[in-house]
JSON list of C-alpha atoms in Angstrom, two decimals:
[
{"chain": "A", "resi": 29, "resn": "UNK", "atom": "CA", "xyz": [-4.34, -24.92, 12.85]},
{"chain": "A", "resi": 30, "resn": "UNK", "atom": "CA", "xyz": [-2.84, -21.84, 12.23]},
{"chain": "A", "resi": 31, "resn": "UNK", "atom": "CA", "xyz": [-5.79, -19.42, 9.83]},
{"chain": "A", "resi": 32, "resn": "UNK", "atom": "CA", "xyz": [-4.28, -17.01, 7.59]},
{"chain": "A", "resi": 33, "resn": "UNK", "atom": "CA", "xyz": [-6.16, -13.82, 6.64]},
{"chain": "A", "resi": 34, "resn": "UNK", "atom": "CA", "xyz": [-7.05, -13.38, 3.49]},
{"chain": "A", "resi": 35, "resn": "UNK", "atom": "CA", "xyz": [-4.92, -10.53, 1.56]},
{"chain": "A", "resi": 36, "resn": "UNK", "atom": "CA", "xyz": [-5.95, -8.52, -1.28]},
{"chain": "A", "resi": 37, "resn": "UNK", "atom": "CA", "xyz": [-3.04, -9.01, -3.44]},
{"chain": "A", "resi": 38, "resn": "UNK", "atom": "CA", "xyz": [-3.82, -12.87, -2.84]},
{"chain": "A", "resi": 39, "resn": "UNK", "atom": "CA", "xyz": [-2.22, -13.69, -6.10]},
{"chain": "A", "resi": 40, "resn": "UNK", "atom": "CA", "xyz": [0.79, -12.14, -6.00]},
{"chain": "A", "resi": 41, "resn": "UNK", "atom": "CA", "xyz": [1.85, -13.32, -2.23]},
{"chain": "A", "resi": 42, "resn": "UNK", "atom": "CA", "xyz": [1.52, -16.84, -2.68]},
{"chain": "A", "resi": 43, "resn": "UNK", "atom": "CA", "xyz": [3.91, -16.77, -5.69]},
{"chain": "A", "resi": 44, "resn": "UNK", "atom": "CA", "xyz": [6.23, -13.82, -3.71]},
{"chain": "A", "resi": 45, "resn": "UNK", "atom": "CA", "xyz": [6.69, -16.61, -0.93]},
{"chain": "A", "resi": 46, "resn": "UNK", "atom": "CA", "xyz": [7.54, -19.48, -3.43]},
{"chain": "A", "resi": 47, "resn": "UNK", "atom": "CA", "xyz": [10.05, -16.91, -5.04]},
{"chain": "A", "resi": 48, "resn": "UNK", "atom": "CA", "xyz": [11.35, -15.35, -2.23]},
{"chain": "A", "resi": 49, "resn": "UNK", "atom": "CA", "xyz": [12.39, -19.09, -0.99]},
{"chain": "A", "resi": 50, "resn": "UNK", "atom": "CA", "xyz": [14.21, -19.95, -3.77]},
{"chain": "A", "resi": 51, "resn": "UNK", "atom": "CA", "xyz": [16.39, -17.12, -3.14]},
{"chain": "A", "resi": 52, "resn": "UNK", "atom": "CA", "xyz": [16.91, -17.45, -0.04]},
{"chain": "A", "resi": 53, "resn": "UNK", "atom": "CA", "xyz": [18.23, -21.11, -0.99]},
{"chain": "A", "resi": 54, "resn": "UNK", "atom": "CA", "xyz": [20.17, -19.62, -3.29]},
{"chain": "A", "resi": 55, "resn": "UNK", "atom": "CA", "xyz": [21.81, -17.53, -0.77]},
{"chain": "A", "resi": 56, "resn": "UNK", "atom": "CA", "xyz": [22.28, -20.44, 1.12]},
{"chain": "A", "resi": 57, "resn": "UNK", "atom": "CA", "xyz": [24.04, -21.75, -2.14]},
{"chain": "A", "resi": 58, "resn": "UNK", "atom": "CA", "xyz": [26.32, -18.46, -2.21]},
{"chain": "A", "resi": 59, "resn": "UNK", "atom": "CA", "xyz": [27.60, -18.40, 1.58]},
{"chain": "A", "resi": 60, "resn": "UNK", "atom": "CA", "xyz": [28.28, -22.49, 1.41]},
{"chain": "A", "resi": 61, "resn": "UNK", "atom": "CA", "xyz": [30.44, -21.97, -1.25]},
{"chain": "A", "resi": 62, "resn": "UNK", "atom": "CA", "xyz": [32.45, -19.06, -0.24]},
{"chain": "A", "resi": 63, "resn": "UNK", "atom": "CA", "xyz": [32.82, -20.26, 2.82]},
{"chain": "A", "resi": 64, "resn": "UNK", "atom": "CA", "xyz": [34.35, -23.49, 1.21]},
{"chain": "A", "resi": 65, "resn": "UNK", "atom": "CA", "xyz": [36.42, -21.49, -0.75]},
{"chain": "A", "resi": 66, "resn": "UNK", "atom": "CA", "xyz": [37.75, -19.63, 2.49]},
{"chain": "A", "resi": 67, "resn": "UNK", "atom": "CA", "xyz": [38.36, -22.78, 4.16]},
{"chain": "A", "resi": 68, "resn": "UNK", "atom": "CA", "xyz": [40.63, -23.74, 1.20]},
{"chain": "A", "resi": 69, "resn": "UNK", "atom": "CA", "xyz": [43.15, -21.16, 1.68]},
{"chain": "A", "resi": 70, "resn": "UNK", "atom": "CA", "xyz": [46.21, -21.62, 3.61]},
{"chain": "A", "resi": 71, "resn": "UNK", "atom": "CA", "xyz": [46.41, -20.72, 6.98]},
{"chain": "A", "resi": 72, "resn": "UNK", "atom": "CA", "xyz": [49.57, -18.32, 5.65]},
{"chain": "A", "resi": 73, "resn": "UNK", "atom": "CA", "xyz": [47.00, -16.16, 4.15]},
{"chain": "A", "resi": 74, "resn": "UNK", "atom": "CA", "xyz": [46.11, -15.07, 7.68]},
{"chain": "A", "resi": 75, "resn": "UNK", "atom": "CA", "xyz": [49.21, -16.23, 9.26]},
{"chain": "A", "resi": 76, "resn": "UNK", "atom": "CA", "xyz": [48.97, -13.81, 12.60]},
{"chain": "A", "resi": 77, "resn": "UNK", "atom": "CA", "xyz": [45.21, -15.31, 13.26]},
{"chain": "A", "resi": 78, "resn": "UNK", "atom": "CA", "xyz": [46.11, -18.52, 13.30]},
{"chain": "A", "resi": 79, "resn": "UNK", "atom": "CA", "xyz": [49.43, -18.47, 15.30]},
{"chain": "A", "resi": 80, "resn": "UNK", "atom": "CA", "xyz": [48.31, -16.32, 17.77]},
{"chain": "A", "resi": 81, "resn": "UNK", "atom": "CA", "xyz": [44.94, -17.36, 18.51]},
{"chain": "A", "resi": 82, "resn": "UNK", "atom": "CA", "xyz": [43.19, -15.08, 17.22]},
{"chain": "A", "resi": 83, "resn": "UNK", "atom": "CA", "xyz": [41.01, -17.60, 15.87]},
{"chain": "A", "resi": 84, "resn": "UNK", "atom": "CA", "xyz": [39.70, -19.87, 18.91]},
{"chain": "A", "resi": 85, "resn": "UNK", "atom": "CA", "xyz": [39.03, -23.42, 17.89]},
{"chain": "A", "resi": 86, "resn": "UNK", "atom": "CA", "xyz": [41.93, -23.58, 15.15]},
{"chain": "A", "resi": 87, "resn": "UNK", "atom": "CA", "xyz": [43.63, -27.03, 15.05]},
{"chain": "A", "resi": 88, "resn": "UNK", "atom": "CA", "xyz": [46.37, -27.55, 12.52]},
{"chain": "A", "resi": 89, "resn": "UNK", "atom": "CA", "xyz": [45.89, -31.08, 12.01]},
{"chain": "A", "resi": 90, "resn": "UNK", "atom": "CA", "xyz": [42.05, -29.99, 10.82]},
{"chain": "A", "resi": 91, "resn": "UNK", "atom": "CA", "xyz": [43.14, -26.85, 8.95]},
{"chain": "A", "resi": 92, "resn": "UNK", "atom": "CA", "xyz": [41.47, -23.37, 9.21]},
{"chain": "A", "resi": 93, "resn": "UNK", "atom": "CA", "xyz": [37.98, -24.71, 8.70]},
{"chain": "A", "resi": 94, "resn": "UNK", "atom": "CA", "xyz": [38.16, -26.24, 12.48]},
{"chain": "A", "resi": 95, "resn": "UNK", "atom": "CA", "xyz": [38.04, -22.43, 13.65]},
{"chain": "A", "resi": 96, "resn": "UNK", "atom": "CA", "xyz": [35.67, -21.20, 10.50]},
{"chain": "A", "resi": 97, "resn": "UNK", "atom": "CA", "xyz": [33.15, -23.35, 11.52]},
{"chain": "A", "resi": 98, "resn": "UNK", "atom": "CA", "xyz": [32.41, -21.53, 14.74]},
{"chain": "A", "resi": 99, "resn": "UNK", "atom": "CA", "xyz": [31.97, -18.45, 12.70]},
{"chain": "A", "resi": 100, "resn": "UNK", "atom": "CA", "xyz": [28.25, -17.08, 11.70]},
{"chain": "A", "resi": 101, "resn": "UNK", "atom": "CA", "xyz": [27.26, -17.51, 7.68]},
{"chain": "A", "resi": 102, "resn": "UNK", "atom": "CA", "xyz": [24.65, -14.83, 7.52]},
{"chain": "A", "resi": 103, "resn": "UNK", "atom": "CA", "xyz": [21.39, -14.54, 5.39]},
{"chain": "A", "resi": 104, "resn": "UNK", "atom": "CA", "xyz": [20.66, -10.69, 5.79]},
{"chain": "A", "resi": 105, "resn": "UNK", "atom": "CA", "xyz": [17.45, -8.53, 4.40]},
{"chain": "A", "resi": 106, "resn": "UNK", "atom": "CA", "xyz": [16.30, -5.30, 3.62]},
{"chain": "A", "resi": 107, "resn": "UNK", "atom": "CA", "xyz": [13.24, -4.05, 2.24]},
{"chain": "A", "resi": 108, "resn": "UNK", "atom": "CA", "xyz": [10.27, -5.72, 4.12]},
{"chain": "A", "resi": 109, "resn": "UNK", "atom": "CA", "xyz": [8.14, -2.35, 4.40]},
{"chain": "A", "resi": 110, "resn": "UNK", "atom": "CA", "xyz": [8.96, -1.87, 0.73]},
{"chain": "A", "resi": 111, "resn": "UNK", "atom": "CA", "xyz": [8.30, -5.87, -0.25]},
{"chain": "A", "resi": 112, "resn": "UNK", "atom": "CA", "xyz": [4.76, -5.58, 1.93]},
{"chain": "A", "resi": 113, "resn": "UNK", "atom": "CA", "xyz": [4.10, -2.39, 0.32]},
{"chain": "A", "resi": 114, "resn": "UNK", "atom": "CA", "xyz": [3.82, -4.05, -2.90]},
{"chain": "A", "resi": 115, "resn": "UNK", "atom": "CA", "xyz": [2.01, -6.83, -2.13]},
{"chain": "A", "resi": 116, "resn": "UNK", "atom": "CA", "xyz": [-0.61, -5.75, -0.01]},
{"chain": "A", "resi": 117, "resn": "UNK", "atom": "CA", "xyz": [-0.21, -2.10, -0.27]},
{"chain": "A", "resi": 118, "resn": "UNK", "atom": "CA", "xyz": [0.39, -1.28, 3.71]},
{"chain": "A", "resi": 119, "resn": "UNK", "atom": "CA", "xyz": [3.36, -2.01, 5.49]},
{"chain": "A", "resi": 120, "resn": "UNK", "atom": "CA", "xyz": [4.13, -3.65, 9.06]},
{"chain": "A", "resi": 121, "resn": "UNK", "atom": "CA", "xyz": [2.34, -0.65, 11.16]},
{"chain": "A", "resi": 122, "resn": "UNK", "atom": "CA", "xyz": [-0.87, -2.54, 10.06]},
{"chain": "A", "resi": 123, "resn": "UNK", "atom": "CA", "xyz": [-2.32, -5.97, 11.49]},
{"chain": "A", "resi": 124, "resn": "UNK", "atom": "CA", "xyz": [-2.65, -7.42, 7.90]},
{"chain": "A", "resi": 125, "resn": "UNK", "atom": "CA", "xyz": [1.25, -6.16, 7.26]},
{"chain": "A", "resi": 126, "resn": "UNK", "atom": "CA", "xyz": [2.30, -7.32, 10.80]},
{"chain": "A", "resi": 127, "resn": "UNK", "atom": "CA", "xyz": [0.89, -11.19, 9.59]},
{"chain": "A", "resi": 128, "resn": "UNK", "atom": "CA", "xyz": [2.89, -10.87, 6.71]},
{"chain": "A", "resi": 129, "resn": "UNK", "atom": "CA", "xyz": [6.00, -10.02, 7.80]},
{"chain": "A", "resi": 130, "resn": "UNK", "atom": "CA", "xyz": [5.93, -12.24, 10.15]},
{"chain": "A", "resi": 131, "resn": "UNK", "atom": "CA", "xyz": [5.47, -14.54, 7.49]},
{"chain": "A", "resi": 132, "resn": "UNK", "atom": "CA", "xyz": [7.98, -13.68, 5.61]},
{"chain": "A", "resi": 133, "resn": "UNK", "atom": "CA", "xyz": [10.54, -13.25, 8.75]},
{"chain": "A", "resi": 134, "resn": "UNK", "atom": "CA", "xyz": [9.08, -17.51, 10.19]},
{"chain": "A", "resi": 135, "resn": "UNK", "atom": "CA", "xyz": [10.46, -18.60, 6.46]},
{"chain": "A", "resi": 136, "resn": "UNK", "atom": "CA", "xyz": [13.87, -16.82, 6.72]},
{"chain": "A", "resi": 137, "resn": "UNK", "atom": "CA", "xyz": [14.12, -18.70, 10.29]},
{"chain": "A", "resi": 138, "resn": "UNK", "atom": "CA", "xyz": [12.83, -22.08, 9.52]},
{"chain": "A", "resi": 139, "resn": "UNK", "atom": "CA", "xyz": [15.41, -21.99, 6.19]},
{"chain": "A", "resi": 140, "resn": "UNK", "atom": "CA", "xyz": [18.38, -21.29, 8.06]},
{"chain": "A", "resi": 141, "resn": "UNK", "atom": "CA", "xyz": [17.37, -23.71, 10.67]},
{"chain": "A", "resi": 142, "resn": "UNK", "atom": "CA", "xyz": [17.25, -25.93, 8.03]},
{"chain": "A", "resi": 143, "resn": "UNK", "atom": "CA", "xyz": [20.27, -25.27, 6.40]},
{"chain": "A", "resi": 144, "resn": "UNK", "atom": "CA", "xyz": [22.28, -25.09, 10.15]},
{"chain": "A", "resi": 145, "resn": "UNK", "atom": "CA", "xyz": [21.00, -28.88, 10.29]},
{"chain": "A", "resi": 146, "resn": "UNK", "atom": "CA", "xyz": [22.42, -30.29, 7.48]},
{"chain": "A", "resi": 147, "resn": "UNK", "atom": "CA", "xyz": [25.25, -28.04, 6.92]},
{"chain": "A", "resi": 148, "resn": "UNK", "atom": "CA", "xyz": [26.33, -28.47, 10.79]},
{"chain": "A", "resi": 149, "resn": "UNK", "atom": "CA", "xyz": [27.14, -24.54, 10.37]},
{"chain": "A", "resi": 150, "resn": "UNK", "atom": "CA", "xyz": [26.08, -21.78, 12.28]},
{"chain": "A", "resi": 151, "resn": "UNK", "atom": "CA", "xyz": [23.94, -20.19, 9.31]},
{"chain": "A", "resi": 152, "resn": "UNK", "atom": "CA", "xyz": [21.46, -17.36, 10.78]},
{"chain": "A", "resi": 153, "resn": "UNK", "atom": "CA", "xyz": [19.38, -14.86, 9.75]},
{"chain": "A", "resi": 154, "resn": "UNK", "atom": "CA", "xyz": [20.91, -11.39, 10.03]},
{"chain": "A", "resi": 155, "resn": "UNK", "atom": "CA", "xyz": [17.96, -8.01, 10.58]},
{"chain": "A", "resi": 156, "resn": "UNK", "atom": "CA", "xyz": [21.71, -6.31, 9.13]},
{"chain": "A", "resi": 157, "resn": "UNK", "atom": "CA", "xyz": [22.67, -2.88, 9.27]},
{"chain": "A", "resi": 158, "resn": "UNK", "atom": "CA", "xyz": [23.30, -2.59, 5.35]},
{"chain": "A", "resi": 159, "resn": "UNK", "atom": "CA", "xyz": [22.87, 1.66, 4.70]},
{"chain": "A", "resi": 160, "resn": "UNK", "atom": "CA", "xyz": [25.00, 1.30, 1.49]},
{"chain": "A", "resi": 161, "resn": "UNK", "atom": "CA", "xyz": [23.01, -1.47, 0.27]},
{"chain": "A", "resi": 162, "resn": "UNK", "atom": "CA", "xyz": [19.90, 0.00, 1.03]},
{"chain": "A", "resi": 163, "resn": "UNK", "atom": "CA", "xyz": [20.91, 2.68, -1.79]},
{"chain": "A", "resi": 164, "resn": "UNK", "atom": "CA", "xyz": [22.32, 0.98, -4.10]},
{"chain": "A", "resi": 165, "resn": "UNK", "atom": "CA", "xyz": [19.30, -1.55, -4.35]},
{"chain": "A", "resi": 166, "resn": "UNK", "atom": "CA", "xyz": [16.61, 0.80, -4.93]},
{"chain": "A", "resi": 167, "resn": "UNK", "atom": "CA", "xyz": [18.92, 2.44, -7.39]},
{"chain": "A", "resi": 168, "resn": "UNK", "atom": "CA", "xyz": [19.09, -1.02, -9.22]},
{"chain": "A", "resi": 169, "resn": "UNK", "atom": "CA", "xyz": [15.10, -1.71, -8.29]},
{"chain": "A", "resi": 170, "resn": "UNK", "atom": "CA", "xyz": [14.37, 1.79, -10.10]},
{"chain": "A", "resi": 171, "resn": "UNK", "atom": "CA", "xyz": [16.27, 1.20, -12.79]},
{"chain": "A", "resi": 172, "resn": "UNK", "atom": "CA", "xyz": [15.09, -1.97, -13.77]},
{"chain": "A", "resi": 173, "resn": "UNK", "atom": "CA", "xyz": [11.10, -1.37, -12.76]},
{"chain": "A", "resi": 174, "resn": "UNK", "atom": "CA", "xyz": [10.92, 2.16, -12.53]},
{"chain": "A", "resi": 175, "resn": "UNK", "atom": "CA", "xyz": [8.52, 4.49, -10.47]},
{"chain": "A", "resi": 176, "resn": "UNK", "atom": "CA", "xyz": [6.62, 2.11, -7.90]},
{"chain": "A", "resi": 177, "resn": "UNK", "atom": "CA", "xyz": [4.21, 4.40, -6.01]},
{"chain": "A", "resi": 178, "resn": "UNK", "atom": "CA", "xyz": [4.43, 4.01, -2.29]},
{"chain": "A", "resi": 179, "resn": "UNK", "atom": "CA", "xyz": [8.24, 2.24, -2.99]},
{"chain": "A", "resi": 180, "resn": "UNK", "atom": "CA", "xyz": [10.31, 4.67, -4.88]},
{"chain": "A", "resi": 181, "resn": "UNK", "atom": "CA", "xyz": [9.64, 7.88, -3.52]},
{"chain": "A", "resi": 182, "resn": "UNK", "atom": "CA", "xyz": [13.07, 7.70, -2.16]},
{"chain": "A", "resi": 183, "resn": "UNK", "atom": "CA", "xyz": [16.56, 7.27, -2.94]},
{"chain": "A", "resi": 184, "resn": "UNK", "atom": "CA", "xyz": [17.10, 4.20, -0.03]},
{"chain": "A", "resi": 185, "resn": "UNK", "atom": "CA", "xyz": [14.88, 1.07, 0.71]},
{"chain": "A", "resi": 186, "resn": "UNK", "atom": "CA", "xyz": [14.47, 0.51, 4.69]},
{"chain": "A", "resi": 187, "resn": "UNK", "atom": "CA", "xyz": [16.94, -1.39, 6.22]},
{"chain": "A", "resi": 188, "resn": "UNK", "atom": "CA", "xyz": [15.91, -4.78, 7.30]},
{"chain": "A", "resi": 189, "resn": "UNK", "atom": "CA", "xyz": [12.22, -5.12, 9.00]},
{"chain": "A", "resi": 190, "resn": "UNK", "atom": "CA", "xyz": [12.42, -1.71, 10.43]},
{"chain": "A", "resi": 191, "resn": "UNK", "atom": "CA", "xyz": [9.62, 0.26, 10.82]},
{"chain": "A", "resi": 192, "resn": "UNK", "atom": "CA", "xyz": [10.29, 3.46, 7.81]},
{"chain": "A", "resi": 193, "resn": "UNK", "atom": "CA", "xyz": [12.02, 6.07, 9.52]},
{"chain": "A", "resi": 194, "resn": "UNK", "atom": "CA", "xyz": [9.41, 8.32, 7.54]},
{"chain": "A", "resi": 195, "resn": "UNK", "atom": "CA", "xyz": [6.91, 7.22, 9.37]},
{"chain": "A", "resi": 196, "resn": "UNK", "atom": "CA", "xyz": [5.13, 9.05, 12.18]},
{"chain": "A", "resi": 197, "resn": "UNK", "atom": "CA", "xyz": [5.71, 6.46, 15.24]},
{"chain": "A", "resi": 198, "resn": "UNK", "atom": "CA", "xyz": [7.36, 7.27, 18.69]},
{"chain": "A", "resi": 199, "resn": "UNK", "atom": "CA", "xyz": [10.27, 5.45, 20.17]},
{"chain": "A", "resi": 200, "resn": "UNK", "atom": "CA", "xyz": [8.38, 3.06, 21.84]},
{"chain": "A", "resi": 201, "resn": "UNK", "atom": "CA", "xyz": [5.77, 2.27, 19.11]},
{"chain": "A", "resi": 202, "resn": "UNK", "atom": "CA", "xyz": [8.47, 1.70, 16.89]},
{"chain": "A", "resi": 203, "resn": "UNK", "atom": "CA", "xyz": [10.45, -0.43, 19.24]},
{"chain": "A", "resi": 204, "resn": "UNK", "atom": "CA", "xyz": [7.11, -2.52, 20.00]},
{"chain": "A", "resi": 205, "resn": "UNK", "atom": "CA", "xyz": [6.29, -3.23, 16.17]},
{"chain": "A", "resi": 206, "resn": "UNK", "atom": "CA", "xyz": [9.86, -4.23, 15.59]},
{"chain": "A", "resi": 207, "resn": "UNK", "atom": "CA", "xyz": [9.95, -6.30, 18.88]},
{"chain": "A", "resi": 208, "resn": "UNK", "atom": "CA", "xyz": [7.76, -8.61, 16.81]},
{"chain": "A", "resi": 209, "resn": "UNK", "atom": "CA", "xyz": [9.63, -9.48, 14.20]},
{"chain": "A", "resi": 210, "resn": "UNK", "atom": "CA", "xyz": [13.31, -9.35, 15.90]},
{"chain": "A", "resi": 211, "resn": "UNK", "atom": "CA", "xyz": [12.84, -12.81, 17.67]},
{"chain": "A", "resi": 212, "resn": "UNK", "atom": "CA", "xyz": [13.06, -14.62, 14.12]},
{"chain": "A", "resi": 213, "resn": "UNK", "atom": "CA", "xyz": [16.66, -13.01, 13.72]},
{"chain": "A", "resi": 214, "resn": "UNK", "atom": "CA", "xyz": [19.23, -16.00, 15.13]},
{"chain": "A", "resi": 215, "resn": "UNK", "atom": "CA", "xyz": [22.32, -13.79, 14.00]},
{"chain": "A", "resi": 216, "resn": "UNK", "atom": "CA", "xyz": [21.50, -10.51, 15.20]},
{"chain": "A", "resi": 217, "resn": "UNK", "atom": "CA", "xyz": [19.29, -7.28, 14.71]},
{"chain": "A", "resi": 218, "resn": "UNK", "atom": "CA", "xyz": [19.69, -4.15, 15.15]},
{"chain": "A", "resi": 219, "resn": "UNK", "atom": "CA", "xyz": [16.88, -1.73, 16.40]},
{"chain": "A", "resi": 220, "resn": "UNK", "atom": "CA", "xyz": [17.23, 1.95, 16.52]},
{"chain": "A", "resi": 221, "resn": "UNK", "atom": "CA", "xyz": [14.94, 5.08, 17.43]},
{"chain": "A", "resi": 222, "resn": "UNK", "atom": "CA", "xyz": [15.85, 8.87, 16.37]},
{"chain": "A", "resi": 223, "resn": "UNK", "atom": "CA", "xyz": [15.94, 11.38, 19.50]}
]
C-alpha cells in the first residue's frame, strides 16, 4: 500500500489529476487520428522514402502504415514546476513537489502504456525539448488567467519536468532531481545543465 502525503491544496489536486487525464486521452485521441490520416496518403506523397528505403519496414502490399507503425506517437509536456507551483505552491526541489510530480509523470506512463496496448503502436511519453512552445503557452496561460504569482513572472513556462533554470541548483543537484522523474519518459528526455 502505497501512502500518499497529504497536500495543502488537497482540493484542487485530486480534481487536477482527473483533468489532467482526460487530456492526456485526448491527446491520445489527436495523435491516433493524425496518424490515421498519414497512413491514408499515398506512398507518392513521399515517393523517395518509400522506394529507397528510407522507411525500414515498408511493404507495398500493406501500404505506408507497415513502416508508420514502427514510428514513435509522442505525448510531450511542459510546465510541471509551473503546474506544482499552483497546486501546492513549491515545485519539484521539495519532497512534497518531488511526490507529486512523480505523480503526475506514473499517470503520463501508465496512459501511454495503456494506449501502446490496445493501439499496438509505439505511443510514449516525450520529457520534449519544446522552447517555442514554452513561450507561446504562457503567453496564451497569461492571457486567458492573467498574473499567477510564482507562475507568470516570466515570459516562458519550463520545459518539460526540468528543474527552473532560475533556480539556484548545481549541475549535479539538478541532474539528481531530474534523474527522478526521467525514468517515466518511454520516448525520450532531454536533461541539460548551464556551464
Amino acid at each position: 500500500m502505497q501512502v500518499r502525503a497529504k497536500y495543502a491544496n488537497e482540493d484542487i489536486v485530486e480534481p487536477f489529476m482527473e483533468y489532467l487525464d482526460e487530456k492526456i486521452h485526448e491527446a491520445k485521441d489527436m495523435l491516433i487520428e493524425r496518424f490515421e490520416w498519414i497512413c491514408s496518403q499515398s506512398p507518392d506523397s513521399a515517393k523517395f522514402m518509400y522506394e529507397n528505403n528510407t522507411m525500414a519496414g515498408y511493404k507495398p502490399e500493406e501500404g505506408i502504415r507497415s513502416a508508420l507503425k514502427h514510428g514513435t506517437l509522442a505525448l510531450g509536456q511542459l510546465g510541471l514546476a509551473e503546474a506544482l507551483t499552483i497546486l501546492i505552491g513549491k515545485n519539484h526541489r521539495t519532497l512534497e513537489g518531488m511526490e507529486l510530480a512523480k505523480r503526475i509523470e506514473q499517470l503520463f506512463s501508465d496512459r501511454c502504456n495503456e494506449f501502446k496496448k490496445k493501439y499496438k503502436l509505439n505511443i510514449g511519453v516525450y520529457d520534449s525539448p519544446a522552447e517555442n512552445l514554452c513561450f507561446t503557452a504562457m503567453t496564451k496561460f497569461k492571457k486567458k488567467w492573467g498574473n499567477v504569482p510564482g507562475v507568470t513572472e516570466r515570459k516562458f513556462f519550463t520545459n518539460s519536468m526540468h528543474i527552473p533554470v532560475w533556480e539556484d541548483v548545481t549541475a549535479i543537484e539538478k541532474i539528481n532531481l531530474e534523474s527522478q522523474l526521467t525514468g517515466y519518459s518511454s520516448a525520450g528526455c532531454i536533461t541539460y545543465v548551464e556551464l
